[in-house]
Short mmCIF file of C-alpha atoms in Angstrom, two decimals:
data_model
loop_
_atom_site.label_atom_id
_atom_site.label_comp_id
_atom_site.label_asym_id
_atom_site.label_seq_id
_atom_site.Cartn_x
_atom_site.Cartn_y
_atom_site.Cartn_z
CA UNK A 156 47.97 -80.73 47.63
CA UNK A 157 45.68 -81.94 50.40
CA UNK A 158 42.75 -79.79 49.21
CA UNK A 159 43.17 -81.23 45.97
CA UNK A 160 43.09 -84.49 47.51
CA UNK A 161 40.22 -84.08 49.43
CA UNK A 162 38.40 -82.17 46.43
CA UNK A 163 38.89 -85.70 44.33
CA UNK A 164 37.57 -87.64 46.78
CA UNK A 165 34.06 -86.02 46.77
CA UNK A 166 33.96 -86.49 43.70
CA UNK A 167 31.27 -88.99 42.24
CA UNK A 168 33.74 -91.84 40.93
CA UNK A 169 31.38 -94.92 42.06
CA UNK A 170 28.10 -93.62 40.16
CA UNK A 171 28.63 -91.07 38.00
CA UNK A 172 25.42 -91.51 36.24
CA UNK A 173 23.71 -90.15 39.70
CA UNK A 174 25.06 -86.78 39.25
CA UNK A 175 23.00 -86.54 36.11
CA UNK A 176 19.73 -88.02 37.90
CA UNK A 177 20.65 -85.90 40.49
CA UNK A 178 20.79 -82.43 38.25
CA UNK A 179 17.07 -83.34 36.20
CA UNK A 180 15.18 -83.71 39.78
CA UNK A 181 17.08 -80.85 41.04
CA UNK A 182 15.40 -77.16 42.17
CA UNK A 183 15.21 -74.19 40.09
CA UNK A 184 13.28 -75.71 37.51
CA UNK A 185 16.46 -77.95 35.69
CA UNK A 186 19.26 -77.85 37.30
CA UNK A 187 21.12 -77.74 34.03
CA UNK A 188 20.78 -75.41 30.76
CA UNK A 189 18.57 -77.39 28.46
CA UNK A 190 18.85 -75.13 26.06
CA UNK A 191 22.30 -75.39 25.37
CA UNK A 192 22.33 -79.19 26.15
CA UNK A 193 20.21 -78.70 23.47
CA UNK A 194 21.88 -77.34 20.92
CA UNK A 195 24.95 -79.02 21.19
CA UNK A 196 23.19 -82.18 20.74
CA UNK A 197 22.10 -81.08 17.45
CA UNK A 198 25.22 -78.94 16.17
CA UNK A 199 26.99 -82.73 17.33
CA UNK A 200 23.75 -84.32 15.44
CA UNK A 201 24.60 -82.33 12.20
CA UNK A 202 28.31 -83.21 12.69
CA UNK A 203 27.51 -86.60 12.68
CA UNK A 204 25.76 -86.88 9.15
CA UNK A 205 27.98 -84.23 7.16
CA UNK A 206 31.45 -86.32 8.41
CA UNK A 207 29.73 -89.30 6.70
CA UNK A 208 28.30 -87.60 3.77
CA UNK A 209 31.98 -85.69 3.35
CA UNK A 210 34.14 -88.93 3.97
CA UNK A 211 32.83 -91.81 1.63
CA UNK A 212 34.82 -91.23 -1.58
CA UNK A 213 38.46 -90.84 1.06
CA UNK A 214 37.56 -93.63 3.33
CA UNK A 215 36.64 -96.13 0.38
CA UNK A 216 39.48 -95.06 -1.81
CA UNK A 217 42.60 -95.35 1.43
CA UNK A 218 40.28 -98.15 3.71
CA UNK A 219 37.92 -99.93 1.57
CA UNK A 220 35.33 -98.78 3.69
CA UNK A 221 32.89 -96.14 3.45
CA UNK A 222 32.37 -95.43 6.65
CA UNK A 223 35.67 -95.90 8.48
CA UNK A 224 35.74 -91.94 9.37
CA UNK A 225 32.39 -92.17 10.64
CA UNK A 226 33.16 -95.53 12.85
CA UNK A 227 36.27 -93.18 13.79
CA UNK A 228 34.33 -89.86 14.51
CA UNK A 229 31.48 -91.89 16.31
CA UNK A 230 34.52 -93.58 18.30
CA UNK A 231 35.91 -90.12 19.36
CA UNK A 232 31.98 -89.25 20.00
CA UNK A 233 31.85 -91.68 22.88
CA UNK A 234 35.54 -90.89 23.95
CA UNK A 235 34.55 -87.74 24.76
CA UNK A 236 31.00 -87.99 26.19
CA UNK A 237 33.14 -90.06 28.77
CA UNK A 238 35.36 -87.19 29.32
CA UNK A 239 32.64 -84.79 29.48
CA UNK A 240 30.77 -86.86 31.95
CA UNK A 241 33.74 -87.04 34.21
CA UNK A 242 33.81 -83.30 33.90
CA UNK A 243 30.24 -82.69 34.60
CA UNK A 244 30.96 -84.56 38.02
CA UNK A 245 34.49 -82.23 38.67
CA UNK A 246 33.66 -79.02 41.35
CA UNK A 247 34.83 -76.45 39.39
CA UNK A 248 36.68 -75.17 42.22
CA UNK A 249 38.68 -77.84 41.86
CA UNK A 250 39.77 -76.21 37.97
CA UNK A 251 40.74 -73.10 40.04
CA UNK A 252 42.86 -75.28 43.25
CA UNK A 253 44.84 -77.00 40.12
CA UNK A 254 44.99 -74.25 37.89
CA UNK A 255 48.94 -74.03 38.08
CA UNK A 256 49.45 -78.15 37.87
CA UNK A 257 47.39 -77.85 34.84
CA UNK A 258 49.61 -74.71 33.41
CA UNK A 259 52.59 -76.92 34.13
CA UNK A 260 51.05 -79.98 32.48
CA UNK A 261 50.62 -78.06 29.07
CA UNK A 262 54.10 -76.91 28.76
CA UNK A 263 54.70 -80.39 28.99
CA UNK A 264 52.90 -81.91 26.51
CA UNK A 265 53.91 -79.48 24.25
CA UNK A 266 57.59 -79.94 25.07
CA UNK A 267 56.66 -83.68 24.66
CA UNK A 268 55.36 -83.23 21.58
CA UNK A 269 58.40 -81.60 20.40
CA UNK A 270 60.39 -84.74 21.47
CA UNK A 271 58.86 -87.53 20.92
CA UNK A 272 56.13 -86.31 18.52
CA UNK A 273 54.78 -87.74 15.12
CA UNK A 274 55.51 -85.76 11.66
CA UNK A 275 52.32 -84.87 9.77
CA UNK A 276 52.86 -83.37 6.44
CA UNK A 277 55.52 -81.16 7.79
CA UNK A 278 53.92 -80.56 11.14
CA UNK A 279 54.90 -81.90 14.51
CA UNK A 280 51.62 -82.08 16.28
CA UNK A 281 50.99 -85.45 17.76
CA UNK A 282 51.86 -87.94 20.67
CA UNK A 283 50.90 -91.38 19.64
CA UNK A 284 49.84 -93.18 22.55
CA UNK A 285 49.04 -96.91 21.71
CA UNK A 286 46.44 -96.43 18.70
CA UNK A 287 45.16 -92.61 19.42
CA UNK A 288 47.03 -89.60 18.49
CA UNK A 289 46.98 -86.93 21.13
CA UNK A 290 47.11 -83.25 19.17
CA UNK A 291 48.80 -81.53 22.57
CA UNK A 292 47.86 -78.01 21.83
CA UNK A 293 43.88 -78.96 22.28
CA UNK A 294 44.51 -79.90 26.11
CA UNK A 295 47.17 -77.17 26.44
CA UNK A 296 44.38 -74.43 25.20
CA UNK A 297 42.01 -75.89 28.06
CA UNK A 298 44.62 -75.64 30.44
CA UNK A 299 45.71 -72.03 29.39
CA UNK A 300 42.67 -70.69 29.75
CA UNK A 301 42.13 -72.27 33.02
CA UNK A 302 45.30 -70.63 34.52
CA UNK A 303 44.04 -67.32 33.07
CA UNK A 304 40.92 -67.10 34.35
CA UNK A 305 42.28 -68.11 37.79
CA UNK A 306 44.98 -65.56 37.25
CA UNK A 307 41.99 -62.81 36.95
CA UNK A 308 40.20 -63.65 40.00
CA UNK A 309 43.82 -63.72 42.06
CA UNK A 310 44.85 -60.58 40.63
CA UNK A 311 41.48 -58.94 39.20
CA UNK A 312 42.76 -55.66 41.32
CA UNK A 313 46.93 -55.71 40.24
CA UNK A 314 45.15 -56.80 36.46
CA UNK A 315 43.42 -53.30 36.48
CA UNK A 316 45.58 -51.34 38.05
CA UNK A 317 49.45 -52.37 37.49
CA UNK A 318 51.36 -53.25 34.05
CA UNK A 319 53.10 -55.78 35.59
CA UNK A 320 50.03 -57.86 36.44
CA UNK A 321 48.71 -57.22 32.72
CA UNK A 322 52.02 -58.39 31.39
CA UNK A 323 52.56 -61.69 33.62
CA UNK A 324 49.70 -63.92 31.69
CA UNK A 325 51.17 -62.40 28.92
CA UNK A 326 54.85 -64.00 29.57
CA UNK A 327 52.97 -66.99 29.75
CA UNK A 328 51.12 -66.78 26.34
CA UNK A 329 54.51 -65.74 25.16
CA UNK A 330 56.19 -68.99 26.07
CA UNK A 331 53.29 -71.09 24.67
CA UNK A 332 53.16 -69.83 21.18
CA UNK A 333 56.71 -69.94 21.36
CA UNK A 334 56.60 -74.02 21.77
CA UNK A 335 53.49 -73.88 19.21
CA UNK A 336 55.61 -72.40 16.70
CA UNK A 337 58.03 -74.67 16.71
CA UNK A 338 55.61 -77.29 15.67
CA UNK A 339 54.37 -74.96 12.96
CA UNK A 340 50.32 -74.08 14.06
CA UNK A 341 50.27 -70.52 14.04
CA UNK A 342 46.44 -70.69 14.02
CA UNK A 343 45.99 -71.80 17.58
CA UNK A 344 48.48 -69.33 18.83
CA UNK A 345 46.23 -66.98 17.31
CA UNK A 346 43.45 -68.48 18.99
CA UNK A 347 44.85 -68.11 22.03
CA UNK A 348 45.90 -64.85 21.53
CA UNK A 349 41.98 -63.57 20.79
CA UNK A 350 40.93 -65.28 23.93
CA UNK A 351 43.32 -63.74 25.47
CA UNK A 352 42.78 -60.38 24.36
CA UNK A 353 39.47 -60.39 25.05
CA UNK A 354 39.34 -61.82 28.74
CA UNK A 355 41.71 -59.10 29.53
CA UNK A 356 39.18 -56.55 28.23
CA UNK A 357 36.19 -58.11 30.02
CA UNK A 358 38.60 -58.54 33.46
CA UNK A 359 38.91 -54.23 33.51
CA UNK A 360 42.40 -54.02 31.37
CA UNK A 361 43.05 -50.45 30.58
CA UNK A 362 42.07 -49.37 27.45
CA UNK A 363 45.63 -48.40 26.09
CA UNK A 364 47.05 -51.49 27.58
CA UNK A 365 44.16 -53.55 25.34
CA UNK A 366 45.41 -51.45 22.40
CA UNK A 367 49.11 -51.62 22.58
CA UNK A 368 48.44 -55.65 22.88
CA UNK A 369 46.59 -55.80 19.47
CA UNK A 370 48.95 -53.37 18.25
CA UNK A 371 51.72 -55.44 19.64
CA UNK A 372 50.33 -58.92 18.35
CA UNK A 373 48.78 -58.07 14.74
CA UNK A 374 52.62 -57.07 14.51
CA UNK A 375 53.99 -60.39 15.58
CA UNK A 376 51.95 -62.37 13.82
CA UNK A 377 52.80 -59.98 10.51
CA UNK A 378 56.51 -60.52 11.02
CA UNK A 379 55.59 -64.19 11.33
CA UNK A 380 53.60 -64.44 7.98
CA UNK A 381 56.41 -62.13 5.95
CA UNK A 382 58.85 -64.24 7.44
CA UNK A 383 57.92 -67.83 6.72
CA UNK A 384 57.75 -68.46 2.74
CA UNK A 385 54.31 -71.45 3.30
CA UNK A 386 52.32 -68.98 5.39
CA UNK A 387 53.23 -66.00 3.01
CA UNK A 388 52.05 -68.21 0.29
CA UNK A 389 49.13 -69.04 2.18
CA UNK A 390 48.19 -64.69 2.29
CA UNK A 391 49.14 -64.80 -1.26
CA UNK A 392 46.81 -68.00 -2.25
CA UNK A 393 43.68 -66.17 0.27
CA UNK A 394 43.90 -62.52 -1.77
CA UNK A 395 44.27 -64.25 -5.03
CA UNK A 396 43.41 -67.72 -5.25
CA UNK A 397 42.69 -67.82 -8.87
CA UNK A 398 46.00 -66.79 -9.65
CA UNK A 399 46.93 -70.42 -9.15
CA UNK A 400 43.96 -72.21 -8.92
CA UNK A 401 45.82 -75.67 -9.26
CA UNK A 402 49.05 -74.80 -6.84
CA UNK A 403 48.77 -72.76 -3.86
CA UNK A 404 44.99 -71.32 -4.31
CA UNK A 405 43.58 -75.06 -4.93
CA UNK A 406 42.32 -75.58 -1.44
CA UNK A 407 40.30 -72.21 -1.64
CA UNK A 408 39.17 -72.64 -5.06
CA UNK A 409 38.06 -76.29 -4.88
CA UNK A 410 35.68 -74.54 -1.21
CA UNK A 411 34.32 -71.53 -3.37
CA UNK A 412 33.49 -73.70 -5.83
CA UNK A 413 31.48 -76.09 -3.51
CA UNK A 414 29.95 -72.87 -2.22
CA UNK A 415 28.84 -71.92 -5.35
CA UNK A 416 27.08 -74.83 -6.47
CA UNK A 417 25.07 -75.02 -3.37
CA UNK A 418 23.14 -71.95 -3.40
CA UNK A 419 19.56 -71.34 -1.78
CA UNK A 420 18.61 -74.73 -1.57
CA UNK A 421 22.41 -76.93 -2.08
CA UNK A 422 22.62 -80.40 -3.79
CA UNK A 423 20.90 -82.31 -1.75
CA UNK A 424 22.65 -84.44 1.10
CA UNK A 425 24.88 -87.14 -0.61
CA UNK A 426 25.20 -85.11 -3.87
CA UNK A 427 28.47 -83.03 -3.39
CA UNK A 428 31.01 -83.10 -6.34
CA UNK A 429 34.12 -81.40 -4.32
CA UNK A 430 33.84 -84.50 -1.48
CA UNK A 431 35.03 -86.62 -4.41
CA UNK A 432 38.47 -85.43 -3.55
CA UNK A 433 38.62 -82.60 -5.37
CA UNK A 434 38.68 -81.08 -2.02
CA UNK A 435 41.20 -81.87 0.53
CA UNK A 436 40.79 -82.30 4.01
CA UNK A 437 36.70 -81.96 3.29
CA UNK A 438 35.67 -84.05 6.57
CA UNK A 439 37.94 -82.03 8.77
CA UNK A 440 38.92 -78.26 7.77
CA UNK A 441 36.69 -77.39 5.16
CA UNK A 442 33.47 -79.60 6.21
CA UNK A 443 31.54 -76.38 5.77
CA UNK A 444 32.19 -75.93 1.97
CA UNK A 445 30.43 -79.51 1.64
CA UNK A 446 27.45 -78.57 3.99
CA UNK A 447 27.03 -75.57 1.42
CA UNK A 448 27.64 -77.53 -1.23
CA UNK A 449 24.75 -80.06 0.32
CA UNK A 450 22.68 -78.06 2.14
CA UNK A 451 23.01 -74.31 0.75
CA UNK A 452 22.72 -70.95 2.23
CA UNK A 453 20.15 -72.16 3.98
CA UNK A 454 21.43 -75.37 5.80
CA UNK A 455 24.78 -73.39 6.24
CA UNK A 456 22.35 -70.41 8.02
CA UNK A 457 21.05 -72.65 10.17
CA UNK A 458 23.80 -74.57 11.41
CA UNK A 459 26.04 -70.83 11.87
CA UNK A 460 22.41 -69.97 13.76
CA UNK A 461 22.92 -73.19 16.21
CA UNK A 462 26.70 -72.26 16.85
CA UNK A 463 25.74 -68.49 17.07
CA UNK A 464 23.31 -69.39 20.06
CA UNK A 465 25.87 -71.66 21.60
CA UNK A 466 28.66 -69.30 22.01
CA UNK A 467 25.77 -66.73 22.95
CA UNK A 468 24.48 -69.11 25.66
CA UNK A 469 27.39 -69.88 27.18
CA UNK A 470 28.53 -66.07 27.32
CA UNK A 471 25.24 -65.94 28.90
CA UNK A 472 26.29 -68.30 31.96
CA UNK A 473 30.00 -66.69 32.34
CA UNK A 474 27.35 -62.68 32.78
CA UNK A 475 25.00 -65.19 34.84
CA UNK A 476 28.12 -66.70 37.13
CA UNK A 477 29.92 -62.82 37.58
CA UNK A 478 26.52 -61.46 38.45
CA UNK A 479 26.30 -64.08 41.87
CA UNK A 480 30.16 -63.03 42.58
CA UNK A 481 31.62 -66.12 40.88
CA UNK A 482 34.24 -64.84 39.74
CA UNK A 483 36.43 -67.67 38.88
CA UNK A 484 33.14 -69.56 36.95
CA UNK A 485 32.63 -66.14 35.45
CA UNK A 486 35.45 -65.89 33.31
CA UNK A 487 36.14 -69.80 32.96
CA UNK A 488 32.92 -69.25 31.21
CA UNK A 489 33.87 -66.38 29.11
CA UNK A 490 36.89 -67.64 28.09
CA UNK A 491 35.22 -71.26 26.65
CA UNK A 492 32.26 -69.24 24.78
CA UNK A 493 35.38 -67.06 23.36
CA UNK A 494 37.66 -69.77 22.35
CA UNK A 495 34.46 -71.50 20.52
CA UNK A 496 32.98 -68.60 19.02
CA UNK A 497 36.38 -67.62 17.68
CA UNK A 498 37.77 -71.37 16.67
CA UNK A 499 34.28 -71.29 14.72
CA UNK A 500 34.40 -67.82 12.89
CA UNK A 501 38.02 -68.53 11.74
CA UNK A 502 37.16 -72.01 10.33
CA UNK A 503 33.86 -70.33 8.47
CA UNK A 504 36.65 -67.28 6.94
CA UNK A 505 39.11 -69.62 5.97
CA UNK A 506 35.98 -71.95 4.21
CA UNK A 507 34.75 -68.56 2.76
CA UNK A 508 38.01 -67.25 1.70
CA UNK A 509 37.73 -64.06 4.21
CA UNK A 510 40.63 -65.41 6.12
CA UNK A 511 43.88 -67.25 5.17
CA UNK A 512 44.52 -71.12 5.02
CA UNK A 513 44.59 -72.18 8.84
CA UNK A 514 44.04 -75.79 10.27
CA UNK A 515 41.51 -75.40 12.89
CA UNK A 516 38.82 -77.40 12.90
CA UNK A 517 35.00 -76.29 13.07
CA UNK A 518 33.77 -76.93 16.68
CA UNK A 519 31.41 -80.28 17.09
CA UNK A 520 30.72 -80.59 13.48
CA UNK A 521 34.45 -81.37 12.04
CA UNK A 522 35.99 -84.93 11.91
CA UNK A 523 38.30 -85.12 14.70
CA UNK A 524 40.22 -86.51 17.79
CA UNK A 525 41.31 -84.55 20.19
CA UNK A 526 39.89 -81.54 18.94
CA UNK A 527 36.28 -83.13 19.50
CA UNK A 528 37.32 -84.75 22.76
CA UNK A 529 38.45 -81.51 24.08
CA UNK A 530 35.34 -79.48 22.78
CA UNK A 531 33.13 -81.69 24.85
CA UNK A 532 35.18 -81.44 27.69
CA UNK A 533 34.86 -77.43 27.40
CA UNK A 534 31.12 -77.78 26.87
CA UNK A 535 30.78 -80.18 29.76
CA UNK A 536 32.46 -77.72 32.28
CA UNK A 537 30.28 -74.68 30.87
CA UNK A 538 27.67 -77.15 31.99
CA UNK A 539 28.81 -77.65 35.36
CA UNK A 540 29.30 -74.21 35.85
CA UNK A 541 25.96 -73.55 35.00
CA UNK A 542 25.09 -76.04 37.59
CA UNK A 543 26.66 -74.74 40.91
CA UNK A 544 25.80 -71.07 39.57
CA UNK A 545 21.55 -72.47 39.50
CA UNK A 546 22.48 -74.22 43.01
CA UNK A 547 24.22 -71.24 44.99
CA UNK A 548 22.78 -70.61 48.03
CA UNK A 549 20.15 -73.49 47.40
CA UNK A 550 22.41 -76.81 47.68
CA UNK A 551 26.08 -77.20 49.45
CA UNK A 552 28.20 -78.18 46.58
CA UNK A 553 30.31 -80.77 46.66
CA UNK A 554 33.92 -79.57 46.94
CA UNK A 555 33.49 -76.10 45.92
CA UNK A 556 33.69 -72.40 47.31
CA UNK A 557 32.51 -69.48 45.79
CA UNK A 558 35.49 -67.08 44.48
#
């Protein structure tokens, strides 16, 4: 508790705006990736327009107000640049120090949640505190992966060589998706699961260990769909959706459809028929289907482009960060360019129709609260990794140790 402590004291609370001046004079040409500053500004850009273009017909219909989604997403926009700012100025040692206070204070807010949470068409997802809605699993995946990739660097060796440090993390996944499925939201347990999955791989699992755990969780999660008469409906509506295009296959067939009208070239921005509520949730979920619809293959190629080089730029700092023996940094960053590379491909299947019905938003571009706070926050500590990986060995950094 005293390094933690000390660690928030350095931090810079009185001028946080110097870190930034202090990062664009720095050595090593910037002292931050431009490149995937970059990008995120436009893939955020790009959200921007399409959750205004998607959101008139809703907003004026339930507000009177065209743009009350955009005042909210813009609203959330500045939320979480704030949040990602205070990031940017955290050492990310001290992510590692208060790995295990962070692990604790997901359970909670997911136990919370359960409590004292607010019922959304059937779903238990959200802590109302004062006006915002808090969706507790977006911190709690943060936090998870944070005690996992801490885990890994304190037990890389018993990870690689012993079952029982492969199956600890595990227990721990185990009792999260347990609290998530009580809410219902399979889809970030399976989120988590995949990010999972894959760390363990890149930490040095054994191979039969990595199988038997896909084995093992493509299992669960079948028992879980069988089991549960929506989400078996949901399979059913994904391999036939024109069977009932107007009950349980609407969602899907309204999305195909917008897909289908947009093809090389789309609509034009402003011009998308599904938006006028034929299609639900079409600022949040399924704002892809009105980008097509808008934009075509080609505005949906380029935007999937911008995200592709994202998730590839970021896996590019976690090989950067393990290459200087930052360990810790290392697979902090692997497991954020995971989680958003994943997040993104299964909200671009379910749009599609390769995947089932799941409510995960697309990352940056969907209407959102937390989700968008919490995706900035993720981007803004891939940043600051970045940062103290481009200033090792060059500049002491303030609060941190190497792994």
């Amino acid at each position: 508790m005293k390094q933690l402590a000390l660690s928030l004291l350095n931090l810079s609370w009185s001028n946080p705006l110097q870190g930034i001046s202090n990062w664009w004079n720095a050595e090593d040409g910037a002292a931050y990736d431009k490149l995937f500053l970059t990008l995120l500004l436009l893939i955020l850009a790009v959200g921007v327009v399409m959750v205004t273009s998607a959101s008139v017909p809703v907003a004026t219909r339930l507000y009177d107000n065209e743009l009350h989604f955009t005042i909210r997403h813009l609203v959330y926009l500045a939320l979480g640049f704030s949040v990602a700012l205070l990031v940017l100025n955290v050492p990310v040692q001290w992510w590692h120090n208060s790995n295990m206070l962070l692990l604790f204070a997901a359970l909670a807010l997911l136990v919370a949640v359960l409590l004292f949470g607010r019922n959304v068409n059937g779903s238990t997802r959200w802590l109302a505190i004062g006006p915002v809605g808090l969706q507790a699993a977006e911190p709690a995946k943060l936090f998870f992966f944070v005690y996992l990739a801490s885990y890994l660097v304190r037990r890389h060796e018993e990870v690689r060589e012993n079952l029982k440090g492969f199956i600890k993390p595990l227990v721990v996944l185990f009792a999260f998706a347990v609290l998530l499925l009580m809410q219902p939201d399979l889809g970030t347990v399976i989120v988590m699961f995949a990010t999972s999955v894959a760390l363990l791989f890149l930490a040095g699992a054994k191979l039969w260990q990595f199988f038997c755990l896909i084995f093992t969780g493509l299992m669960s999660i079948g028992v879980l769909i069988v089991y549960s008469e929506y989400r078996w409906k949901r399979v059913t509506a994904f391999l036939d959706p024109w069977a009932d295009p107007f009950g349980s296959g609407y969602q899907l067939t309204q999305s195909l459809m917008a897909f289908g009208r947009g093809g090389w070239f789309g609509q034009g921005l402003g011009n998308s028929i599904q938006k006028l509520e034929y299609l639900p949730e079409a600022h949040t979920d399924f704002i892809l289907a009105v980008i097509a619809e808008e934009t075509g293959f080609i505005g949906v190629s380029i935007l999937l482009a911008l995200i592709f080089m994202l998730v590839y730029r970021a896996l590019w700092i976690g090989q950067r960060a393990l290459a200087k023996q930052m360990s810790f940094h290392g697979f902090l960053a692997y497991a954020l360019a995971i989680w958003i590379g994943f997040q993104s491909a299964v909200n671009i299947g379910v749009a599609t129709g390769a995947l089932p019905t799941k409510g995960l938003t697309l990352p940056f571009v969907s209407s959102g609260g937390s989700s968008l706070i919490i995706m900035l926050a993720a981007a803004a500590l891939l940043l600051r990794i970045d940062f103290e990986v481009r200033l090792k060995g060059k500049h002491a950094i303030s609060g941190g140790r190497n792994d």
